[in-house]
């Protein structure tokens, strides 16, 4: 699947690739995990003269020398197609998906998840060495890069499954029938906290695997984590937000930690993909919350019609909910901050939820169309 399809709620379950998570068939958006690739050209020792003779290099060799490493051999695509370890890798990913799914379901503890991660990395590493993959001789750099790549792969799968489950959960709130072709988005902060716990379990599992093991003296998980946090998929928020689908940009600050028990849903109607022209401009920034809101009952067949709601659970487990219907593209209004649409009431106890609502924005398809037409809109 292309990168611009990640967490895009407009994609139907029939269009998305499927995977089985311990008996449950669910659509699986693909979150690419980029790893460096820096392979060095081998050299041949001429024993008679005691000289090292370099193997002649092709143009491809120069490219690989500059941009490749052992990690290339431990990418998902490479391992999936290798006749040596594809079966072992398939078993590894299946075990990872099942363990992650069981944890998200609440069936295993964080400690059990950590233990499973440690075991499956150890088993797969042994399978690679037994199969002589990628080569019969194994060096320290290969072992380090393999472990790093497996760590990144599991971390990515945690996000894949969590975002997928979040979207599957939100599907129940979409109205308009199976032929609905508008936009919708759903956010459940429970998945943010579950993925953070899963990340911690993975960190502990890999730390236990590498502790006191020969060859891992220079293996630094903190540095690997620091590199990941510079990517677009460092946490649930960034994976959910999907940097590569501009029409789906709703979270303005991906690092803002959500309040526990918070949910948000948004749906905009569709009408065969048609859009009404924008007739004006609107100037907003991340802190400006006061604006005119045009309201009308939600109609899923009209592309100017939209609805949204938010809810939270209080300390007693009681759910509080606010909702509203509204319109786009009236007097040029094609973008709203959600905090201008929804506000919880109840004093200081709800302040944290209202503050997080300020982190969401919604807009019609005309918003970026207007930007492309040089409407001088301020994000």
CSV table of C-alpha atoms in Angstrom, one decimal:
chain,number,residue,atom,x,y,z
A,1,UNK,CA,0.0,0.0,0.0
A,2,UNK,CA,1.2,3.5,-0.8
A,3,UNK,CA,2.3,5.7,2.0
A,4,UNK,CA,-0.4,8.2,1.4
A,5,UNK,CA,-3.1,5.7,2.3
A,6,UNK,CA,-2.0,5.3,5.9
A,7,UNK,CA,-4.9,5.9,8.4
A,8,UNK,CA,-7.0,7.4,5.6
A,9,UNK,CA,-10.5,6.8,6.7
A,10,UNK,CA,-11.9,7.2,3.2
A,11,UNK,CA,-10.5,3.9,2.2
A,12,UNK,CA,-13.0,1.1,2.5
A,13,UNK,CA,-12.2,-2.2,4.2
A,14,UNK,CA,-12.6,-3.9,0.8
A,15,UNK,CA,-9.9,-1.7,-0.7
A,16,UNK,CA,-7.3,-2.2,2.1
A,17,UNK,CA,-5.0,-5.2,2.3
A,18,UNK,CA,-6.1,-7.8,4.9
A,19,UNK,CA,-4.2,-9.6,7.6
A,20,UNK,CA,-5.3,-12.1,10.2
A,21,UNK,CA,-4.6,-11.2,13.7
A,22,UNK,CA,-5.0,-14.5,15.6
A,23,UNK,CA,-8.1,-15.4,13.8
A,24,UNK,CA,-9.4,-11.9,13.3
A,25,UNK,CA,-9.3,-10.6,9.7
A,26,UNK,CA,-8.7,-6.8,9.7
A,27,UNK,CA,-7.5,-4.3,7.1
A,28,UNK,CA,-3.9,-3.4,7.7
A,29,UNK,CA,-2.5,0.0,6.7
A,30,UNK,CA,1.2,-0.2,6.0
A,31,UNK,CA,3.5,2.1,7.9
A,32,UNK,CA,6.9,2.0,6.2
A,33,UNK,CA,9.9,1.7,8.6
A,34,UNK,CA,12.9,3.3,6.9
A,35,UNK,CA,16.3,1.9,7.9
A,36,UNK,CA,19.8,2.8,6.6
A,37,UNK,CA,21.4,0.7,3.9
A,38,UNK,CA,25.2,0.7,3.6
A,39,UNK,CA,26.9,-2.4,2.2
A,40,UNK,CA,30.7,-2.4,1.7
A,41,UNK,CA,32.3,-4.1,-1.3
A,42,UNK,CA,34.1,-7.3,-0.3
A,43,UNK,CA,37.9,-7.6,-0.8
A,44,UNK,CA,40.0,-10.6,-1.7
A,45,UNK,CA,43.3,-11.4,0.0
A,46,UNK,CA,46.1,-12.5,-2.4
A,47,UNK,CA,48.0,-14.8,-0.1
A,48,UNK,CA,51.0,-15.2,-2.4
A,49,UNK,CA,51.8,-11.5,-2.5
A,50,UNK,CA,50.2,-10.5,0.9
A,51,UNK,CA,48.2,-7.8,-0.8
A,52,UNK,CA,44.5,-7.0,-0.6
A,53,UNK,CA,43.0,-6.8,-4.1
A,54,UNK,CA,39.7,-5.1,-4.5
A,55,UNK,CA,37.0,-6.7,-6.6
A,56,UNK,CA,36.2,-4.6,-9.7
A,57,UNK,CA,33.1,-2.4,-9.0
A,58,UNK,CA,30.1,-1.9,-11.2
A,59,UNK,CA,28.0,1.3,-11.1
A,60,UNK,CA,25.6,-0.6,-8.8
A,61,UNK,CA,28.4,-1.4,-6.5
A,62,UNK,CA,29.3,2.2,-6.0
A,63,UNK,CA,25.6,2.9,-5.2
A,64,UNK,CA,25.4,0.1,-2.7
A,65,UNK,CA,28.7,1.1,-1.0
A,66,UNK,CA,27.4,4.6,-0.4
A,67,UNK,CA,23.8,3.9,0.6
A,68,UNK,CA,23.6,0.3,2.0
A,69,UNK,CA,24.4,-1.7,5.1
A,70,UNK,CA,23.7,-5.0,6.6
A,71,UNK,CA,20.3,-3.7,7.5
A,72,UNK,CA,19.2,-4.1,3.9
A,73,UNK,CA,19.1,-7.8,4.4
A,74,UNK,CA,16.7,-7.4,7.4
A,75,UNK,CA,14.1,-5.3,5.8
A,76,UNK,CA,10.5,-6.7,5.6
A,77,UNK,CA,10.5,-6.9,1.8
A,78,UNK,CA,13.9,-8.6,1.7
A,79,UNK,CA,13.2,-11.2,4.4
A,80,UNK,CA,9.7,-11.9,3.1
A,81,UNK,CA,11.2,-12.9,-0.3
A,82,UNK,CA,14.3,-14.8,0.9
A,83,UNK,CA,14.1,-18.6,0.2
A,84,UNK,CA,16.4,-19.0,3.3
A,85,UNK,CA,14.3,-17.4,6.0
A,86,UNK,CA,11.0,-16.3,4.5
A,87,UNK,CA,9.2,-19.0,6.5
A,88,UNK,CA,10.9,-18.1,9.7
A,89,UNK,CA,10.2,-14.5,9.1
A,90,UNK,CA,6.5,-15.2,8.4
A,91,UNK,CA,6.3,-17.0,11.7
A,92,UNK,CA,8.1,-14.1,13.5
A,93,UNK,CA,5.6,-11.5,12.2
A,94,UNK,CA,2.6,-13.7,13.0
A,95,UNK,CA,3.8,-14.2,16.5
A,96,UNK,CA,4.4,-10.4,16.8
A,97,UNK,CA,0.9,-9.6,15.5
A,98,UNK,CA,-0.7,-12.1,17.9
A,99,UNK,CA,1.2,-10.9,20.9
A,100,UNK,CA,0.4,-7.2,20.1
A,101,UNK,CA,-3.2,-8.1,19.5
A,102,UNK,CA,-3.5,-10.0,22.8
A,103,UNK,CA,-2.0,-7.1,24.7
A,104,UNK,CA,-4.4,-4.6,23.1
A,105,UNK,CA,-7.3,-6.9,24.0
A,106,UNK,CA,-6.1,-6.9,27.6
A,107,UNK,CA,-5.4,-10.7,27.6
A,108,UNK,CA,-1.7,-10.5,28.5
A,109,UNK,CA,0.3,-8.2,30.7
A,110,UNK,CA,3.0,-5.8,29.7
A,111,UNK,CA,5.6,-8.2,31.3
A,112,UNK,CA,4.3,-11.1,29.3
A,113,UNK,CA,4.4,-9.0,26.1
A,114,UNK,CA,8.0,-8.1,26.9
A,115,UNK,CA,8.9,-11.7,27.4
A,116,UNK,CA,7.3,-12.7,24.1
A,117,UNK,CA,9.2,-10.0,22.2
A,118,UNK,CA,12.5,-11.2,23.8
A,119,UNK,CA,11.8,-14.8,22.8
A,120,UNK,CA,10.7,-14.1,19.2
A,121,UNK,CA,13.7,-11.9,18.5
A,122,UNK,CA,16.0,-14.6,19.9
A,123,UNK,CA,14.3,-17.4,18.0
A,124,UNK,CA,14.4,-15.5,14.7
A,125,UNK,CA,18.1,-14.5,15.2
A,126,UNK,CA,18.9,-18.2,15.7
A,127,UNK,CA,16.9,-19.1,12.6
A,128,UNK,CA,19.0,-16.7,10.5
A,129,UNK,CA,22.3,-18.0,11.8
A,130,UNK,CA,21.2,-21.7,11.3
A,131,UNK,CA,20.1,-20.9,7.7
A,132,UNK,CA,23.3,-18.9,7.0
A,133,UNK,CA,21.3,-15.8,6.3
A,134,UNK,CA,22.4,-13.6,4.7
A,135,UNK,CA,25.9,-15.2,4.7
A,136,UNK,CA,27.5,-18.2,6.5
A,137,UNK,CA,29.9,-16.0,8.4
A,138,UNK,CA,28.4,-13.5,10.9
A,139,UNK,CA,30.0,-10.4,12.2
A,140,UNK,CA,29.2,-8.0,15.0
A,141,UNK,CA,27.8,-5.3,12.7
A,142,UNK,CA,25.4,-7.8,11.1
A,143,UNK,CA,24.1,-8.9,14.5
A,144,UNK,CA,23.6,-5.3,15.7
A,145,UNK,CA,21.9,-4.2,12.5
A,146,UNK,CA,19.6,-7.3,12.5
A,147,UNK,CA,18.5,-6.6,16.1
A,148,UNK,CA,17.9,-2.9,15.4
A,149,UNK,CA,15.8,-3.7,12.3
A,150,UNK,CA,13.7,-6.3,14.2
A,151,UNK,CA,13.2,-3.7,17.0
A,152,UNK,CA,12.0,-1.1,14.4
A,153,UNK,CA,9.8,-3.7,12.6
A,154,UNK,CA,8.0,-4.7,15.8
A,155,UNK,CA,7.6,-1.1,16.8
A,156,UNK,CA,6.0,-0.3,13.5
A,157,UNK,CA,3.7,-3.2,13.7
A,158,UNK,CA,2.5,-2.0,17.1
A,159,UNK,CA,1.4,1.3,15.4
A,160,UNK,CA,-0.1,-0.5,12.4
A,161,UNK,CA,-2.4,-2.7,14.5
A,162,UNK,CA,-3.3,0.1,16.9
A,163,UNK,CA,-4.3,2.6,14.2
A,164,UNK,CA,-6.1,-0.2,12.4
A,165,UNK,CA,-8.1,-1.1,15.5
A,166,UNK,CA,-8.9,2.6,16.2
A,167,UNK,CA,-10.3,3.0,12.7
A,168,UNK,CA,-12.2,-0.2,12.8
A,169,UNK,CA,-13.8,0.9,16.1
A,170,UNK,CA,-14.7,4.3,14.6
A,171,UNK,CA,-16.5,2.7,11.6
A,172,UNK,CA,-19.5,2.0,13.8
A,173,UNK,CA,-20.2,5.8,14.1
A,174,UNK,CA,-20.2,6.5,10.3
A,175,UNK,CA,-23.7,7.2,8.9
A,176,UNK,CA,-24.8,7.2,5.3
A,177,UNK,CA,-24.8,3.5,4.5
A,178,UNK,CA,-22.2,1.4,2.6
A,179,UNK,CA,-22.2,3.8,-0.4
A,180,UNK,CA,-21.0,6.8,1.8
A,181,UNK,CA,-18.1,8.5,0.1
A,182,UNK,CA,-17.3,11.4,2.4
A,183,UNK,CA,-14.6,11.9,5.0
A,184,UNK,CA,-14.6,10.7,8.6
A,185,UNK,CA,-12.1,10.4,11.4
A,186,UNK,CA,-12.1,8.8,14.8
A,187,UNK,CA,-9.6,9.1,17.7
A,188,UNK,CA,-9.6,7.1,20.9
A,189,UNK,CA,-6.9,8.1,23.4
A,190,UNK,CA,-6.9,4.6,24.9
A,191,UNK,CA,-4.8,3.5,21.9
A,192,UNK,CA,-2.2,6.2,22.6
A,193,UNK,CA,-1.6,4.8,26.1
A,194,UNK,CA,-1.7,1.2,25.0
A,195,UNK,CA,0.9,1.8,22.3
A,196,UNK,CA,3.2,3.6,24.8
A,197,UNK,CA,3.0,0.6,27.1
A,198,UNK,CA,3.7,-1.7,24.2
A,199,UNK,CA,6.7,0.4,23.2
A,200,UNK,CA,8.0,0.1,26.8
A,201,UNK,CA,7.5,-3.7,26.8
A,202,UNK,CA,9.4,-3.9,23.5
A,203,UNK,CA,12.2,-1.8,24.9
A,204,UNK,CA,12.5,-4.0,28.0
A,205,UNK,CA,12.3,-7.2,25.9
A,206,UNK,CA,15.1,-6.2,23.6
A,207,UNK,CA,17.2,-4.8,26.5
A,208,UNK,CA,16.9,-8.2,28.2
A,209,UNK,CA,17.8,-10.0,25.0
A,210,UNK,CA,21.0,-7.9,24.5
A,211,UNK,CA,22.1,-7.7,28.1
A,212,UNK,CA,25.4,-9.4,28.7
A,213,UNK,CA,25.2,-11.0,25.2
A,214,UNK,CA,28.5,-11.1,23.3
A,215,UNK,CA,28.6,-8.5,20.5
A,216,UNK,CA,26.1,-6.0,22.0
A,217,UNK,CA,28.5,-3.8,23.9
A,218,UNK,CA,27.8,-0.9,21.6
A,219,UNK,CA,24.1,-1.5,21.0
A,220,UNK,CA,22.3,1.6,22.2
A,221,UNK,CA,18.5,1.4,22.3
A,222,UNK,CA,18.2,5.0,23.5
A,223,UNK,CA,19.9,6.2,20.3
A,224,UNK,CA,17.6,4.1,18.2
A,225,UNK,CA,14.6,5.6,20.0
A,226,UNK,CA,15.9,9.1,19.5
A,227,UNK,CA,16.2,8.5,15.8
A,228,UNK,CA,12.7,7.1,15.6
A,229,UNK,CA,11.3,10.1,17.4
A,230,UNK,CA,12.5,12.2,14.5
A,231,UNK,CA,10.3,10.3,12.1
A,232,UNK,CA,6.6,10.8,11.2
A,233,UNK,CA,5.7,7.6,13.1
A,234,UNK,CA,7.2,8.0,16.5
A,235,UNK,CA,3.9,7.6,18.4
A,236,UNK,CA,0.2,6.8,18.0
A,237,UNK,CA,-0.7,10.5,17.3
A,238,UNK,CA,1.8,10.8,14.4
A,239,UNK,CA,0.8,7.4,12.9
A,240,UNK,CA,-2.9,8.3,13.2
A,241,UNK,CA,-2.4,11.8,11.9
A,242,UNK,CA,-0.9,10.6,8.6
A,243,UNK,CA,1.6,13.2,7.4
A,244,UNK,CA,1.1,12.2,3.8
A,245,UNK,CA,-2.6,12.8,3.3
A,246,UNK,CA,-3.0,16.6,3.6
A,247,UNK,CA,-6.8,16.4,3.6
A,248,UNK,CA,-6.6,14.3,6.8
A,249,UNK,CA,-4.4,16.6,8.8
A,250,UNK,CA,-6.3,17.0,12.1
A,251,UNK,CA,-3.8,17.0,14.9
A,252,UNK,CA,-1.8,20.2,15.1
A,253,UNK,CA,0.6,19.0,17.8
A,254,UNK,CA,1.4,15.3,17.6
A,255,UNK,CA,3.5,15.4,20.8
A,256,UNK,CA,0.6,16.7,22.9
A,257,UNK,CA,-0.4,13.8,25.3
A,258,UNK,CA,-4.1,13.2,25.2
A,259,UNK,CA,-6.2,13.0,28.4
A,260,UNK,CA,-7.2,9.5,29.3
A,261,UNK,CA,-10.7,8.3,28.4
A,262,UNK,CA,-11.0,10.8,25.5
A,263,UNK,CA,-12.7,10.1,22.2
A,264,UNK,CA,-13.4,12.3,19.2
A,265,UNK,CA,-15.4,11.6,16.0
A,266,UNK,CA,-15.9,13.7,12.8
A,267,UNK,CA,-17.8,13.0,9.6
A,268,UNK,CA,-18.2,15.2,6.5
A,269,UNK,CA,-20.8,14.3,3.9
A,270,UNK,CA,-20.1,13.3,0.3
A,271,UNK,CA,-21.8,13.9,-3.0
A,272,UNK,CA,-19.9,11.9,-5.7
A,273,UNK,CA,-16.7,13.8,-4.9
A,274,UNK,CA,-18.2,17.2,-6.0
A,275,UNK,CA,-17.1,20.3,-4.1
A,276,UNK,CA,-18.7,23.8,-3.9
A,277,UNK,CA,-16.5,26.7,-4.8
A,278,UNK,CA,-14.9,28.7,-2.0
A,279,UNK,CA,-16.2,32.3,-2.1
A,280,UNK,CA,-13.9,33.9,0.4
A,281,UNK,CA,-10.9,33.5,2.8
A,282,UNK,CA,-10.5,32.6,6.5
A,283,UNK,CA,-7.4,33.4,8.6
A,284,UNK,CA,-6.8,31.1,11.5
A,285,UNK,CA,-3.8,29.9,13.6
A,286,UNK,CA,-3.3,27.3,16.2
A,287,UNK,CA,-4.5,29.5,19.0
A,288,UNK,CA,-7.4,31.3,17.5
A,289,UNK,CA,-10.6,29.5,18.5
A,290,UNK,CA,-13.3,32.1,18.0
A,291,UNK,CA,-15.0,32.1,14.6
A,292,UNK,CA,-18.4,32.1,13.0
A,293,UNK,CA,-19.9,28.6,12.9
A,294,UNK,CA,-22.6,27.8,10.3
A,295,UNK,CA,-24.9,25.1,11.5
A,296,UNK,CA,-27.5,22.8,10.0
A,297,UNK,CA,-28.7,19.2,10.6
A,298,UNK,CA,-26.1,16.7,9.3
A,299,UNK,CA,-26.8,15.2,5.9
A,300,UNK,CA,-24.3,12.5,4.8
A,301,UNK,CA,-25.2,13.1,1.1
A,302,UNK,CA,-24.1,16.7,1.1
A,303,UNK,CA,-20.5,17.6,0.9
A,304,UNK,CA,-20.9,20.9,2.8
A,305,UNK,CA,-22.5,19.1,5.7
A,306,UNK,CA,-20.5,17.8,8.7
A,307,UNK,CA,-20.9,16.5,12.2
A,308,UNK,CA,-18.6,16.0,15.2
A,309,UNK,CA,-18.7,14.8,18.8
A,310,UNK,CA,-16.3,14.3,21.7
A,311,UNK,CA,-16.6,12.4,24.9
A,312,UNK,CA,-14.6,11.5,28.0
A,313,UNK,CA,-14.9,9.2,31.0
A,314,UNK,CA,-14.7,10.8,34.4
A,315,UNK,CA,-13.0,9.3,37.5
A,316,UNK,CA,-16.3,7.5,38.3
A,317,UNK,CA,-16.5,5.9,34.9
A,318,UNK,CA,-19.4,8.2,33.7
A,319,UNK,CA,-19.2,9.3,30.1
A,320,UNK,CA,-19.7,12.9,29.2
A,321,UNK,CA,-20.4,13.9,25.5
A,322,UNK,CA,-20.9,17.0,23.5
A,323,UNK,CA,-21.8,17.1,19.8
A,324,UNK,CA,-22.8,19.5,17.0
A,325,UNK,CA,-23.7,19.6,13.3
A,326,UNK,CA,-22.2,22.3,11.1
A,327,UNK,CA,-21.6,23.5,7.5
A,328,UNK,CA,-18.5,24.1,5.4
A,329,UNK,CA,-18.1,26.6,2.5
A,330,UNK,CA,-20.6,29.2,3.7
A,331,UNK,CA,-19.2,32.7,3.4
A,332,UNK,CA,-15.9,31.1,2.6
A,333,UNK,CA,-15.5,29.2,5.9
A,334,UNK,CA,-13.8,26.0,4.9
A,335,UNK,CA,-11.9,25.2,8.1
A,336,UNK,CA,-12.8,25.0,11.8
A,337,UNK,CA,-10.8,24.5,14.9
A,338,UNK,CA,-12.7,21.8,16.8
A,339,UNK,CA,-12.5,23.8,20.0
A,340,UNK,CA,-14.7,26.4,18.3
A,341,UNK,CA,-17.3,23.7,17.6
A,342,UNK,CA,-17.2,21.7,20.8
A,343,UNK,CA,-16.7,22.7,24.5
A,344,UNK,CA,-17.2,20.6,27.6
A,345,UNK,CA,-18.8,22.3,30.6
A,346,UNK,CA,-18.0,21.6,34.2
A,347,UNK,CA,-15.3,24.0,35.4
A,348,UNK,CA,-11.7,23.0,36.0
A,349,UNK,CA,-12.4,19.3,35.8
A,350,UNK,CA,-13.0,19.5,32.0
A,351,UNK,CA,-10.3,22.0,31.2
A,352,UNK,CA,-7.8,19.3,30.1
A,353,UNK,CA,-10.3,17.9,27.6
A,354,UNK,CA,-11.1,21.3,26.1
A,355,UNK,CA,-7.4,22.0,25.8
A,356,UNK,CA,-7.0,18.9,23.8
A,357,UNK,CA,-9.9,19.8,21.5
A,358,UNK,CA,-7.8,22.9,20.5
A,359,UNK,CA,-5.3,20.4,19.0
A,360,UNK,CA,-7.8,19.3,16.3
A,361,UNK,CA,-8.8,21.0,13.1
A,362,UNK,CA,-11.2,20.0,10.3
A,363,UNK,CA,-11.6,21.4,6.9
A,364,UNK,CA,-13.4,20.7,3.6
A,365,UNK,CA,-11.7,19.6,0.4
A,366,UNK,CA,-11.7,23.2,-0.7
A,367,UNK,CA,-9.2,24.2,2.0
A,368,UNK,CA,-6.1,22.8,0.2
A,369,UNK,CA,-7.7,23.4,-3.2
A,370,UNK,CA,-7.9,27.1,-2.2
A,371,UNK,CA,-4.3,27.0,-1.1
A,372,UNK,CA,-3.2,25.6,-4.4
A,373,UNK,CA,-5.1,28.5,-6.1
A,374,UNK,CA,-3.1,31.0,-4.1
A,375,UNK,CA,-5.9,32.1,-1.8
A,376,UNK,CA,-3.2,33.1,0.8
A,377,UNK,CA,-4.8,31.0,3.5
A,378,UNK,CA,-2.9,31.0,6.9
A,379,UNK,CA,-2.7,27.6,8.5
